[in-house]
Short mmCIF file of C-alpha atoms and ligand atoms in Angstrom, two decimals:
data_model
loop_
_atom_site.label_atom_id
_atom_site.label_comp_id
_atom_site.label_asym_id
_atom_site.label_seq_id
_atom_site.Cartn_x
_atom_site.Cartn_y
_atom_site.Cartn_z
CA MET U 584 -27.23 2.74 -9.50
CA ARG U 585 -25.91 2.88 -5.89
CA LEU U 586 -22.51 4.50 -5.27
CA ILE U 587 -20.40 2.37 -2.93
CA LYS U 588 -17.75 4.24 -0.94
CA ILE U 589 -14.19 2.95 -1.08
CA PHE U 590 -12.41 3.23 2.27
CA ASP U 591 -8.76 2.50 1.64
CA THR U 592 -6.77 1.13 4.57
CA THR U 593 -3.49 0.34 2.77
CA LEU U 594 -1.71 2.81 5.06
CA ARG U 595 -3.15 1.32 8.26
CA ASP U 596 -4.26 -2.33 8.00
CA GLY U 597 -2.09 -2.80 4.87
CA GLU U 598 0.89 -1.53 6.80
CA GLN U 599 0.24 -4.28 9.36
CA SER U 600 1.52 -6.84 6.79
CA PRO U 601 4.79 -8.25 8.06
CA GLY U 602 7.67 -6.12 6.74
CA ALA U 603 5.42 -3.50 5.12
CA SER U 604 6.01 -0.56 7.43
CA MET U 605 6.34 2.75 5.61
CA ASN U 606 7.98 6.00 6.63
CA VAL U 607 6.18 9.35 6.51
CA GLN U 608 7.43 10.29 3.04
CA GLU U 609 6.42 6.88 1.64
CA LYS U 610 2.96 7.14 3.20
CA VAL U 611 2.42 10.59 1.72
CA THR U 612 3.44 9.31 -1.73
CA VAL U 613 0.94 6.44 -1.50
CA ALA U 614 -1.78 8.76 -0.18
CA LYS U 615 -1.32 11.12 -3.16
CA GLN U 616 -1.72 8.16 -5.51
CA LEU U 617 -4.84 7.00 -3.61
CA ALA U 618 -6.28 10.47 -4.17
CA ARG U 619 -5.58 10.18 -7.92
CA LEU U 620 -7.22 6.76 -7.82
CA GLY U 621 -10.32 8.42 -6.40
CA VAL U 622 -10.85 6.58 -3.12
CA ASP U 623 -13.45 8.21 -0.85
CA ILE U 624 -11.65 7.76 2.47
CA ILE U 625 -7.96 7.18 3.29
CA GLU U 626 -7.27 5.55 6.64
CA ALA U 627 -3.83 7.13 6.98
CA GLY U 628 -2.74 5.38 10.18
CA PHE U 629 -3.28 4.97 13.90
CA ALA U 630 -2.26 8.30 15.45
CA PHE U 631 -1.72 7.07 19.01
CA SER U 632 0.40 4.08 17.96
CA SER U 633 3.62 5.94 17.07
CA PRO U 634 5.01 9.43 16.43
CA GLY U 635 5.64 8.36 12.81
CA ASP U 636 1.98 7.46 12.27
CA PHE U 637 0.88 10.69 13.95
CA GLU U 638 3.10 12.76 11.66
CA ALA U 639 2.02 10.81 8.57
CA ILE U 640 -1.69 11.44 9.31
CA LYS U 641 -1.03 15.12 9.96
CA THR U 642 1.03 15.57 6.77
CA ILE U 643 -1.46 13.64 4.64
CA GLY U 644 -4.30 15.73 6.11
CA ASN U 645 -2.45 18.90 5.14
CA GLU U 646 -1.15 17.86 1.73
CA VAL U 647 -3.59 15.41 0.15
CA GLU U 648 -6.69 16.89 -1.42
CA GLY U 649 -9.92 15.08 -2.21
CA PRO U 650 -10.55 12.10 0.07
CA VAL U 651 -11.64 12.21 3.71
CA ILE U 652 -8.58 11.51 5.89
CA CYS U 653 -9.12 9.13 8.77
CA SER U 654 -7.22 7.95 11.84
CA LEU U 655 -7.88 4.74 13.72
CA ALA U 656 -8.34 4.98 17.50
CA ARG U 657 -9.09 2.31 20.10
CA ALA U 658 -12.10 3.10 22.27
CA ARG U 659 -9.86 4.97 24.70
CA GLU U 660 -9.73 8.65 25.50
CA GLU U 661 -5.98 9.04 24.78
CA ASP U 662 -6.39 7.42 21.34
CA ILE U 663 -9.34 9.63 20.37
CA ARG U 664 -7.50 12.77 21.48
CA ALA U 665 -4.38 11.76 19.51
CA ALA U 666 -6.52 11.09 16.42
CA TRP U 667 -8.09 14.54 16.76
CA GLU U 668 -4.69 16.25 17.24
CA ALA U 669 -3.36 14.56 14.09
CA LEU U 670 -6.46 15.34 12.03
CA LYS U 671 -7.56 18.75 13.20
CA ASP U 672 -6.08 20.75 10.27
CA ALA U 673 -7.39 18.37 7.58
CA PRO U 674 -10.29 19.85 5.58
CA LYS U 675 -12.19 16.52 5.57
CA LYS U 676 -11.61 14.25 8.56
CA ARG U 677 -12.95 11.12 10.23
CA ILE U 678 -12.18 9.35 13.50
CA HIS U 679 -12.56 5.57 13.32
CA THR U 680 -12.88 4.02 16.74
CA PHE U 681 -13.35 0.35 17.59
CA HIS U 682 -14.00 -2.09 20.42
CA SER U 683 -14.22 -5.87 20.31
CA THR U 684 -17.69 -7.31 20.79
CA SER U 685 -17.26 -11.10 20.48
CA ASP U 686 -17.33 -13.11 23.72
CA ILE U 687 -14.02 -14.72 22.74
CA HIS U 688 -12.29 -11.32 22.65
CA LEU U 689 -14.12 -9.85 25.65
CA LYS U 690 -13.46 -12.86 27.87
CA TYR U 691 -9.90 -13.82 26.93
CA GLN U 692 -8.29 -10.63 25.63
CA PHE U 693 -9.98 -7.62 27.23
CA ARG U 694 -11.49 -9.31 30.31
CA VAL U 695 -14.51 -7.02 30.32
CA SER U 696 -18.25 -7.73 30.30
CA ARG U 697 -20.54 -7.05 27.34
CA GLU U 698 -22.08 -4.17 29.35
CA GLU U 699 -18.66 -2.56 29.89
CA ALA U 700 -17.73 -2.91 26.21
CA LEU U 701 -21.04 -1.27 25.26
CA ARG U 702 -20.53 1.56 27.75
CA ARG U 703 -17.00 2.31 26.48
CA SER U 704 -18.12 2.20 22.85
CA ILE U 705 -20.92 4.72 23.44
CA GLU U 706 -18.69 6.98 25.53
CA MET U 707 -15.86 7.03 22.99
CA VAL U 708 -18.15 7.60 19.99
CA SER U 709 -19.61 10.59 21.88
CA LEU U 710 -16.11 11.89 22.67
CA ALA U 711 -15.06 11.53 19.02
CA ARG U 712 -18.26 13.35 17.98
CA SER U 713 -17.29 16.25 20.24
CA PHE U 714 -14.31 16.76 17.88
CA VAL U 715 -15.61 15.77 14.42
CA ASP U 716 -18.95 15.19 12.69
CA ASP U 717 -17.71 12.14 10.81
CA VAL U 718 -17.26 9.20 13.21
CA GLU U 719 -16.98 5.53 12.31
CA PHE U 720 -17.35 2.70 14.81
CA SER U 721 -16.25 -0.92 14.37
CA PRO U 722 -17.42 -3.77 16.62
CA MET U 723 -14.26 -5.84 16.21
CA ASP U 724 -14.70 -9.57 15.51
CA ALA U 725 -18.32 -8.82 14.56
CA THR U 726 -18.73 -12.07 12.64
CA ARG U 727 -18.15 -14.11 15.83
CA THR U 728 -20.35 -11.85 17.96
CA ASP U 729 -23.79 -12.79 19.28
CA MET U 730 -26.24 -11.24 16.80
CA GLY U 731 -28.60 -9.78 19.44
CA TYR U 732 -25.72 -8.07 21.26
CA LEU U 733 -24.17 -6.87 17.99
CA CYS U 734 -27.44 -5.16 16.99
CA GLU U 735 -27.68 -3.58 20.44
CA VAL U 736 -24.15 -2.13 20.08
CA ILE U 737 -24.84 -0.88 16.54
CA ALA U 738 -28.07 0.85 17.59
CA ALA U 739 -26.35 2.46 20.58
CA VAL U 740 -23.35 3.85 18.67
CA ILE U 741 -25.64 5.26 15.98
CA GLU U 742 -27.63 6.97 18.74
CA ALA U 743 -24.30 8.32 20.13
CA GLY U 744 -23.49 9.87 16.74
CA ALA U 745 -21.61 7.32 14.60
CA SER U 746 -22.39 8.02 10.95
CA THR U 747 -20.67 4.86 9.69
CA VAL U 748 -20.81 1.45 11.37
CA ASN U 749 -18.28 -1.00 10.05
CA ILE U 750 -18.80 -4.77 10.33
CA PRO U 751 -15.35 -6.38 10.44
CA ASP U 752 -14.74 -10.02 9.67
CA THR U 753 -11.58 -9.62 11.70
CA VAL U 754 -10.31 -13.18 11.45
CA GLY U 755 -11.66 -13.92 7.94
CA TYR U 756 -14.04 -16.56 9.29
CA SER U 757 -17.27 -15.85 7.45
CA ILE U 758 -18.48 -17.20 4.12
CA PRO U 759 -20.43 -15.16 1.54
CA SER U 760 -23.96 -16.51 2.11
CA GLU U 761 -23.59 -16.11 5.88
CA PHE U 762 -21.97 -12.66 5.71
CA GLY U 763 -24.58 -11.39 3.23
CA ALA U 764 -27.36 -12.66 5.51
CA MET U 765 -25.73 -10.93 8.48
CA ILE U 766 -25.67 -7.55 6.70
CA LYS U 767 -29.31 -8.06 5.68
CA ALA U 768 -30.31 -8.94 9.27
CA ILE U 769 -28.54 -5.84 10.63
CA HIS U 770 -30.58 -3.69 8.23
CA GLU U 771 -33.78 -5.39 9.31
CA LYS U 772 -33.17 -5.46 13.08
CA VAL U 773 -31.48 -2.14 13.91
CA GLY U 774 -34.08 0.62 14.25
CA LYS U 775 -32.23 3.76 13.08
CA ILE U 776 -29.99 1.97 10.58
CA ASP U 777 -30.80 4.53 7.87
CA LYS U 778 -28.94 7.16 9.95
CA ALA U 779 -25.63 5.40 9.24
CA VAL U 780 -23.73 3.83 6.38
CA ILE U 781 -23.01 0.13 6.92
CA ALA U 782 -19.41 -0.65 5.97
CA VAL U 783 -17.65 -4.00 5.70
CA HIS U 784 -14.04 -4.90 6.45
CA CYS U 785 -13.19 -8.44 5.40
CA HIS U 786 -9.96 -10.32 6.00
CA ASN U 787 -8.78 -12.98 3.63
CA ASP U 788 -7.89 -15.95 5.84
CA LEU U 789 -10.13 -18.29 3.82
CA GLY U 790 -9.55 -16.46 0.54
CA LEU U 791 -13.11 -15.06 0.71
CA SER U 792 -12.61 -11.37 1.48
CA THR U 793 -13.66 -10.10 -1.96
CA ALA U 794 -16.60 -12.52 -2.19
CA ASN U 795 -17.76 -11.58 1.32
CA SER U 796 -17.54 -7.84 0.56
CA LEU U 797 -19.56 -8.29 -2.63
CA ALA U 798 -22.18 -10.38 -0.80
CA ALA U 799 -22.45 -7.49 1.67
CA VAL U 800 -23.03 -4.99 -1.18
CA LEU U 801 -25.86 -7.18 -2.47
CA ASN U 802 -27.39 -6.94 1.00
CA GLY U 803 -27.17 -3.19 1.52
CA ALA U 804 -23.58 -2.36 2.56
CA GLY U 805 -22.60 1.12 1.38
CA GLN U 806 -18.85 1.17 2.08
CA ILE U 807 -16.09 -1.36 1.43
CA GLU U 808 -12.84 -1.30 3.35
CA CYS U 809 -9.95 -2.61 1.30
CA THR U 810 -6.28 -2.28 0.43
CA VAL U 811 -4.24 -2.01 -2.75
CA ASN U 812 -3.02 -5.51 -3.77
CA GLY U 813 -5.02 -6.88 -0.81
CA ILE U 814 -2.10 -6.43 1.59
CA GLY U 815 -2.83 -6.49 5.32
CA GLU U 816 -2.71 -8.39 8.57
CA ARG U 817 -2.00 -12.16 8.03
CA ALA U 818 -3.59 -13.23 4.69
CA GLY U 819 -4.51 -9.62 4.00
CA ASN U 820 -7.64 -7.55 3.43
CA CYS U 821 -10.19 -7.37 0.65
CA SER U 822 -8.30 -6.29 -2.44
CA MET U 823 -9.34 -2.86 -3.79
CA GLU U 824 -8.75 -3.73 -7.44
CA GLU U 825 -10.77 -6.96 -7.24
CA VAL U 826 -13.80 -5.51 -5.56
CA VAL U 827 -13.81 -2.37 -7.73
CA MET U 828 -13.46 -4.30 -11.00
CA ALA U 829 -16.07 -6.87 -9.93
CA LEU U 830 -18.57 -4.07 -9.29
CA ARG U 831 -17.68 -2.31 -12.55
CA THR U 832 -17.69 -5.47 -14.69
CA ARG U 833 -20.91 -6.90 -13.22
CA ARG U 834 -22.96 -3.72 -12.76
CA ASP U 835 -25.82 -5.79 -14.21
CA ILE U 836 -25.81 -7.92 -11.02
CA PHE U 837 -24.84 -5.39 -8.36
CA ASN U 838 -26.60 -2.31 -9.68
CA ALA U 839 -23.79 -0.47 -7.90
CA ASP U 840 -20.46 1.16 -8.75
CA THR U 841 -17.67 3.20 -7.17
CA LYS U 842 -16.03 6.54 -7.99
CA ILE U 843 -12.67 4.84 -8.62
CA ASN U 844 -10.72 6.00 -11.65
CA THR U 845 -9.83 2.45 -12.69
CA GLU U 846 -7.09 3.59 -15.08
CA GLU U 847 -5.01 4.37 -11.97
CA ILE U 848 -5.24 0.79 -10.64
CA MET U 849 -2.02 -0.59 -12.18
CA ARG U 850 0.02 2.45 -11.16
CA SER U 851 -1.31 2.21 -7.58
CA SER U 852 -0.51 -1.49 -7.46
CA ARG U 853 3.06 -0.99 -8.71
CA LEU U 854 3.67 1.89 -6.34
CA VAL U 855 2.50 -0.09 -3.31
CA THR U 856 4.66 -3.05 -4.38
CA LYS U 857 7.68 -0.79 -4.73
CA ILE U 858 7.18 1.01 -1.45
CA THR U 859 6.27 -2.00 0.71
CA GLY U 860 8.53 -4.52 -1.05
CA ILE U 861 5.57 -6.96 -1.14
CA SER U 862 5.31 -8.46 -4.62
CA VAL U 863 2.06 -9.46 -6.25
CA GLN U 864 1.71 -13.15 -7.16
CA PRO U 865 1.73 -13.58 -10.99
CA ASN U 866 -1.74 -15.16 -11.08
CA LYS U 867 -3.33 -12.48 -8.82
CA ALA U 868 -6.66 -11.28 -10.24
CA ILE U 869 -6.54 -7.89 -12.04
CA VAL U 870 -2.97 -6.80 -11.21
CA GLY U 871 -0.92 -10.05 -11.46
CA ALA U 872 1.63 -10.25 -14.28
CA ASN U 873 -0.37 -13.09 -15.89
CA ALA U 874 -3.84 -11.60 -15.39
CA PHE U 875 -4.05 -10.68 -19.09
CA ALA U 876 -1.60 -13.23 -20.53
CA HIS U 877 -3.26 -15.76 -22.82
CA GLU U 878 -1.10 -18.83 -23.30
CA SER U 879 -3.28 -21.45 -24.96
CA GLY U 880 -3.52 -21.50 -28.76
CA ILE U 881 -7.33 -21.72 -28.64
CA HIS U 882 -7.56 -18.60 -26.46
CA GLN U 883 -5.06 -16.67 -28.60
CA ASP U 884 -6.98 -17.62 -31.74
CA GLY U 885 -10.25 -16.37 -30.20
CA LEU U 886 -8.66 -13.13 -29.00
CA LEU U 887 -7.23 -12.34 -32.40
CA LYS U 888 -10.68 -12.73 -33.91
CA GLU U 889 -12.63 -10.86 -31.22
CA LYS U 890 -11.26 -9.68 -27.85
CA SER U 891 -14.48 -10.34 -25.94
CA THR U 892 -14.14 -14.09 -26.58
CA TYR U 893 -11.71 -14.44 -23.68
CA GLU U 894 -11.28 -10.96 -22.19
CA ILE U 895 -13.81 -9.66 -19.66
CA ILE U 896 -11.79 -6.54 -18.78
CA ARG U 897 -9.87 -4.36 -21.22
CA PRO U 898 -6.28 -4.07 -19.91
CA GLU U 899 -6.28 -0.33 -20.72
CA SER U 900 -9.25 0.15 -18.37
CA ILE U 901 -6.93 -0.58 -15.41
CA GLY U 902 -4.07 1.44 -16.90
CA LEU U 903 -2.19 -1.52 -18.35
CA TYR U 904 -0.68 -0.66 -21.72
CA SER U 905 1.70 -2.75 -23.77
CA ALA U 906 5.28 -1.54 -23.33
CA LYS U 907 5.45 1.73 -25.17
CA LEU U 908 8.60 3.27 -26.56
CA VAL U 909 8.53 6.78 -25.23
CA LEU U 910 11.85 8.50 -25.20
CA GLY U 911 15.49 8.10 -26.10
CA LYS U 912 18.88 9.68 -25.80
CA HIS U 913 17.95 12.75 -27.81
CA SER U 914 14.73 13.54 -25.99
CA GLY U 915 14.82 16.87 -24.26
CA ARG U 916 13.70 18.03 -20.87
CA HIS U 917 10.39 19.31 -22.22
CA ALA U 918 9.43 15.96 -23.79
CA PHE U 919 10.48 14.19 -20.59
CA LYS U 920 8.39 16.49 -18.40
CA THR U 921 5.39 16.08 -20.72
CA ARG U 922 5.65 12.27 -20.58
CA LEU U 923 5.93 12.41 -16.79
CA LYS U 924 2.73 14.45 -16.72
CA GLU U 925 0.95 11.95 -18.95
CA LEU U 926 2.03 9.24 -16.52
CA GLY U 927 0.52 11.23 -13.65
CA TYR U 928 3.70 12.68 -12.10
CA SER U 929 4.05 16.44 -11.84
CA LEU U 930 7.62 17.07 -10.82
CA GLU U 931 9.15 20.53 -10.66
CA GLY U 932 12.40 22.20 -9.66
CA ASP U 933 15.14 20.12 -8.03
CA GLU U 934 13.05 16.97 -8.06
CA LEU U 935 12.56 17.22 -11.84
CA ASN U 936 16.25 18.04 -12.43
CA GLU U 937 17.34 15.02 -10.43
CA VAL U 938 15.08 12.56 -12.28
CA PHE U 939 15.99 14.12 -15.65
CA GLU U 940 19.68 13.67 -14.88
CA ARG U 941 19.11 10.00 -14.06
CA PHE U 942 17.03 9.64 -17.26
CA LYS U 943 19.91 11.05 -19.35
CA LYS U 944 22.37 8.64 -17.73
CA LEU U 945 20.02 5.75 -18.44
CA ALA U 946 19.49 6.88 -22.04
CA ASP U 947 23.26 6.64 -22.54
CA GLN U 948 23.19 3.00 -21.39
CA LYS U 949 19.92 1.93 -22.95
CA LYS U 950 18.68 2.84 -26.43
CA GLU U 951 14.95 2.73 -25.78
CA ILE U 952 13.28 4.05 -22.66
CA PHE U 953 9.81 2.69 -21.78
CA ASP U 954 7.17 3.99 -19.36
CA GLU U 955 8.16 1.27 -16.90
CA ASP U 956 11.78 2.54 -16.96
CA ILE U 957 10.56 6.04 -16.12
CA GLU U 958 8.48 4.69 -13.26
CA ALA U 959 11.57 2.87 -11.95
CA LEU U 960 13.52 6.15 -12.03
CA ILE U 961 10.74 7.87 -10.12
CA SER U 962 10.53 5.10 -7.54
CA GLU U 963 14.27 5.42 -6.92
CA GLY U 964 13.44 9.01 -5.99
CA VAL U 965 10.57 7.83 -3.74
CA ALA U 966 12.96 5.48 -1.93
CA LYS U 967 15.49 8.27 -1.45
CA ALA U 968 17.23 8.53 1.89
CA PRO U 969 19.81 11.01 3.18
CA GLU U 970 23.02 10.15 1.29
CA ILE U 971 25.22 9.16 4.22
CA TYR U 972 26.98 6.63 1.98
CA SER U 973 27.04 6.77 -1.82
CA LEU U 974 28.48 4.55 -4.49
CA VAL U 975 31.46 6.01 -6.34
CA ASP U 976 32.74 2.98 -8.22
CA LEU U 977 32.39 -0.78 -8.41
CA TYR U 978 34.53 -3.34 -10.20
CA ILE U 979 33.45 -6.98 -10.30
CA VAL U 980 35.11 -10.21 -11.30
CA SER U 981 32.89 -13.27 -11.67
CA GLY U 982 32.48 -16.23 -13.98
CA VAL U 983 33.21 -19.91 -14.37
CA ASN U 984 36.41 -20.84 -12.50
CA GLN U 985 36.73 -17.28 -11.16
CA LYS U 986 36.79 -16.27 -7.53
CA PRO U 987 33.93 -13.73 -7.24
CA THR U 988 35.59 -10.45 -6.29
CA ALA U 989 34.28 -6.94 -5.69
CA ALA U 990 36.38 -3.80 -5.49
CA ILE U 991 34.22 -0.96 -4.24
CA LYS U 992 34.68 2.76 -3.71
CA LEU U 993 32.18 4.46 -1.38
CA ARG U 994 31.81 8.04 -0.28
CA ALA U 995 31.04 8.58 3.39
CA GLY U 996 30.81 12.31 4.15
CA ASP U 997 33.91 13.90 2.60
CA LYS U 998 35.93 10.67 2.66
CA VAL U 999 36.17 8.17 -0.18
CA VAL U 1000 37.09 4.69 1.00
CA ASP U 1001 37.84 1.61 -1.10
CA LYS U 1002 37.83 -2.08 -0.29
CA LEU U 1003 38.26 -5.39 -2.04
CA GLU U 1004 36.37 -8.51 -0.90
CA TYR U 1005 35.74 -12.05 -2.12
CA GLY U 1006 32.43 -13.87 -1.82
CA ASP U 1007 30.26 -16.79 -2.90
CA GLY U 1008 29.03 -14.74 -5.84
CA PRO U 1009 29.35 -11.16 -7.12
CA VAL U 1010 26.48 -9.88 -4.92
CA ASP U 1011 27.92 -11.57 -1.83
CA ALA U 1012 31.37 -10.09 -2.54
CA THR U 1013 29.84 -6.62 -3.12
CA TYR U 1014 27.79 -6.75 0.07
CA LYS U 1015 30.80 -7.89 2.11
CA ALA U 1016 32.83 -5.00 0.71
CA ILE U 1017 30.07 -2.47 1.54
CA ALA U 1018 29.63 -3.88 5.06
CA SER U 1019 33.36 -3.68 5.62
CA VAL U 1020 33.71 -0.05 4.41
CA THR U 1021 30.68 1.11 6.39
CA ASN U 1022 31.52 -1.01 9.40
CA THR U 1023 27.91 -2.26 9.58
CA LYS U 1024 26.67 -5.71 10.57
CA SER U 1025 23.20 -5.74 9.10
CA LYS U 1026 21.44 -8.97 8.31
CA LEU U 1027 20.03 -9.38 4.79
CA LEU U 1028 16.41 -10.47 5.30
CA LYS U 1029 15.27 -10.33 1.69
CA PHE U 1030 16.82 -9.93 -1.75
CA GLU U 1031 14.69 -9.66 -4.89
CA VAL U 1032 15.74 -8.86 -8.42
CA LYS U 1033 13.57 -8.37 -11.45
CA GLY U 1034 13.82 -7.04 -14.99
CA ILE U 1035 11.67 -3.96 -15.56
CA THR U 1036 11.10 -4.49 -19.29
CA GLY U 1037 12.15 -7.15 -21.80
CA GLY U 1038 15.47 -7.12 -23.65
CA THR U 1039 19.01 -7.78 -22.51
CA ASP U 1040 19.59 -4.07 -21.92
CA ALA U 1041 16.57 -3.85 -19.55
CA LEU U 1042 16.83 -2.06 -16.25
CA GLY U 1043 17.18 -4.51 -13.37
CA GLU U 1044 15.48 -3.53 -10.15
CA VAL U 1045 16.66 -4.85 -6.78
CA VAL U 1046 14.77 -4.63 -3.50
CA VAL U 1047 16.49 -5.61 -0.25
CA SER U 1048 15.41 -5.66 3.39
CA LEU U 1049 18.08 -5.23 6.06
CA GLU U 1050 17.96 -5.50 9.81
CA GLU U 1051 20.40 -4.18 12.35
CA ASP U 1052 19.97 -3.64 16.10
CA GLY U 1053 16.25 -4.41 15.89
CA ARG U 1054 15.64 -1.83 13.15
CA ALA U 1055 14.61 -2.85 9.64
CA ALA U 1056 14.76 -0.93 6.37
CA ARG U 1057 14.04 -1.57 2.72
CA GLY U 1058 16.27 -0.36 -0.08
CA HIS U 1059 15.71 -0.03 -3.82
CA GLY U 1060 18.18 0.23 -6.66
CA ALA U 1061 17.76 0.19 -10.44
CA ASP U 1062 20.45 -0.05 -13.08
CA THR U 1063 21.13 -1.78 -16.38
CA ASP U 1064 23.82 -3.72 -14.46
CA ILE U 1065 22.13 -5.86 -11.79
CA ILE U 1066 25.19 -5.97 -9.54
CA VAL U 1067 25.28 -2.17 -9.52
CA ALA U 1068 21.50 -2.19 -8.83
CA ALA U 1069 22.13 -4.61 -5.94
CA ALA U 1070 24.85 -2.33 -4.54
CA LYS U 1071 22.57 0.73 -4.83
CA ALA U 1072 19.71 -1.09 -3.07
CA TYR U 1073 21.97 -2.19 -0.21
CA ILE U 1074 23.40 1.32 0.22
CA ASN U 1075 19.89 2.83 0.07
CA ALA U 1076 18.76 0.53 2.91
CA LEU U 1077 21.93 1.27 4.94
CA ASN U 1078 21.31 5.01 4.55
CA LYS U 1079 17.77 4.56 5.89
CA LEU U 1080 19.03 2.52 8.86
CA GLU U 1081 21.72 5.11 9.57
CA ALA U 1082 19.22 8.00 9.33
CA ARG U 1083 16.92 6.18 11.75
CA ARG U 1084 19.76 5.48 14.17
CA LYS U 1085 20.62 9.20 14.18
CA GLN U 1086 16.98 10.15 14.78
O1 KIV I 1016 -9.85 -6.30 11.25
C1 KIV I 1016 -10.35 -5.52 12.05
O2 KIV I 1016 -11.26 -5.84 12.82
C2 KIV I 1016 -9.82 -4.17 12.09
C3 KIV I 1016 -10.58 -3.17 12.89
C4 KIV I 1016 -9.69 -2.20 13.59
C5 KIV I 1016 -11.59 -2.50 12.02
O3 KIV I 1016 -8.87 -3.85 11.39
ZN1 ZN I 1017 -8.52 -5.38 9.79
#
C-alpha cells in the first residue's frame, strides 16, 4: 500500500478564493485543525506577498506541531529570502518555488524565453536549497507546456536539489486520461525521477480536479495538493475530503492511502466555512448537507434493512454524528470542559471562562445544547475582534402592518449611545441604527443566516461581509434571536474594520 502525501493549500491557494482572505489568528486556527486532521504539509501562505502572510507563516511555524510548514515563493531572490525569514524557526519547513513553463505564459505574461525560465528555475531552486533541505518546484501551467521542455525543466530542478516536483493543472484544462498519461510519461522520460516526489495540483475549472488527481495517483504521483471544501482560485482546487475518501473507499483500485484522520473531516470543513464565509453546496460530495440524506422510499427501506445497500461511506468515519444532546442548564464547568475536549478543543484559562459564560447564557435561552451549538459558541470566539463597539441592548418592532423599527444601545469605549431607526425590515432598521451610532458607511456585501440545529429554539448563525474604504471584513454572530445574531455579526465585522483602520 503506497502512502500518498496530502499537501494542504487552504491557507494559500484556498485563500485566493474571492472574499476568503483570513487574518493571522484565523489562519493559525485553521492550521491547528489541519494538524489534527493529519495533513503532511501545510502551505501556510506566500511570505513575500504581504506582512500578514509573513506573520501567519511565522506564527504557524512556531505554534503548529506535526506537519511540514511551507511558504510559496516566486522564482525570485526576494521571495525566496522572505520565505526563509518566515520559516526559519519552524522545526519542519519547505520552500515551494514556481515559474511558468507554458509558451502562452512565457510569451504573453512574463515575456521571457524558455532558456531564461529554465535558468531562473535552476538558480532559485539552488538558492532555496542553500536555506532548507526540503524544496518543491512547480512548473506553472504544466498541462499546457511542451512535454519535451517540461521534462527538461523537471530534470534540471531535480539536479539543482528539488525533492518534490509539482505538476500544476493551473487552469483546470486537463482531463483524467490525458493527465494520468502525462504523469506516467514524466516518470518514464525524466532520468533521476526517483530522486523526487511527483506532486499534482489540479484546479477545478472543468469539475475534474479530483478525477485528475486520482488519475495521477494511478500513474505514480506521490503527493496531492488540495484544499478543504475545494476552495481556491476561480472554480477552486482539488477537494481534500473527496480525494482522501476516494482513496480510502477504493483502496482496492488505488492500492494507496493517506495518513488523514478522516474523523476530523467534517470539523475541518465547518471551520473553514465559518472562517472564510464560503458555504458548501448542499449536494457537495462528502461534506454537503445532503451527502448522507436519503430521500427516496426505496433507498430508506434498503438502509433500514442493511446500511451497505445505499451507503458507501459511514457518516461517523468523517466525523458526522446525528445531533447529540450533550449538555443543559445544569451542566457544570467540568462536564463542559470534558465535552469540549471530546470535540477536539482544549481551552484553558480566560478562553475557557469566556466560552463557558456564553454557554450558560445560551442554556438559559435554550433547553437542549447540541455539539453544533457548542461549535457555534467556539466559532464566535474564533471570529473575535477587539471590542471597539459592543451591543448593550436591542428592541425591535416588526410584523404585518408594522413599520419595522429598531432601538439600539451600543457601547463605544466608555460611552453608551442609543438610536432609533426605521427600515425595510428588522435587519435593515437594526443595521441603519448601528451605522448611525458608529458613524460608519460600510457597504453590506453579503448576508447569510442559517439555523444551527433543528427546533424553533435553535441558534441562528449570521455571517456578513462589509466593505468600507476599500477594506473588507467578515463578521459572525450567533443567538437564539436571529435579529440579535444579525446585529452581533454586523458589529463583529465593524470591529474588525475599525481595528484594521487603526493598524
Ligand atoms: O495553480 C498553480 O499553478 C499554482 C502554483 C503556484 C503551484 O497555484
Ligand atoms: Zn493553484
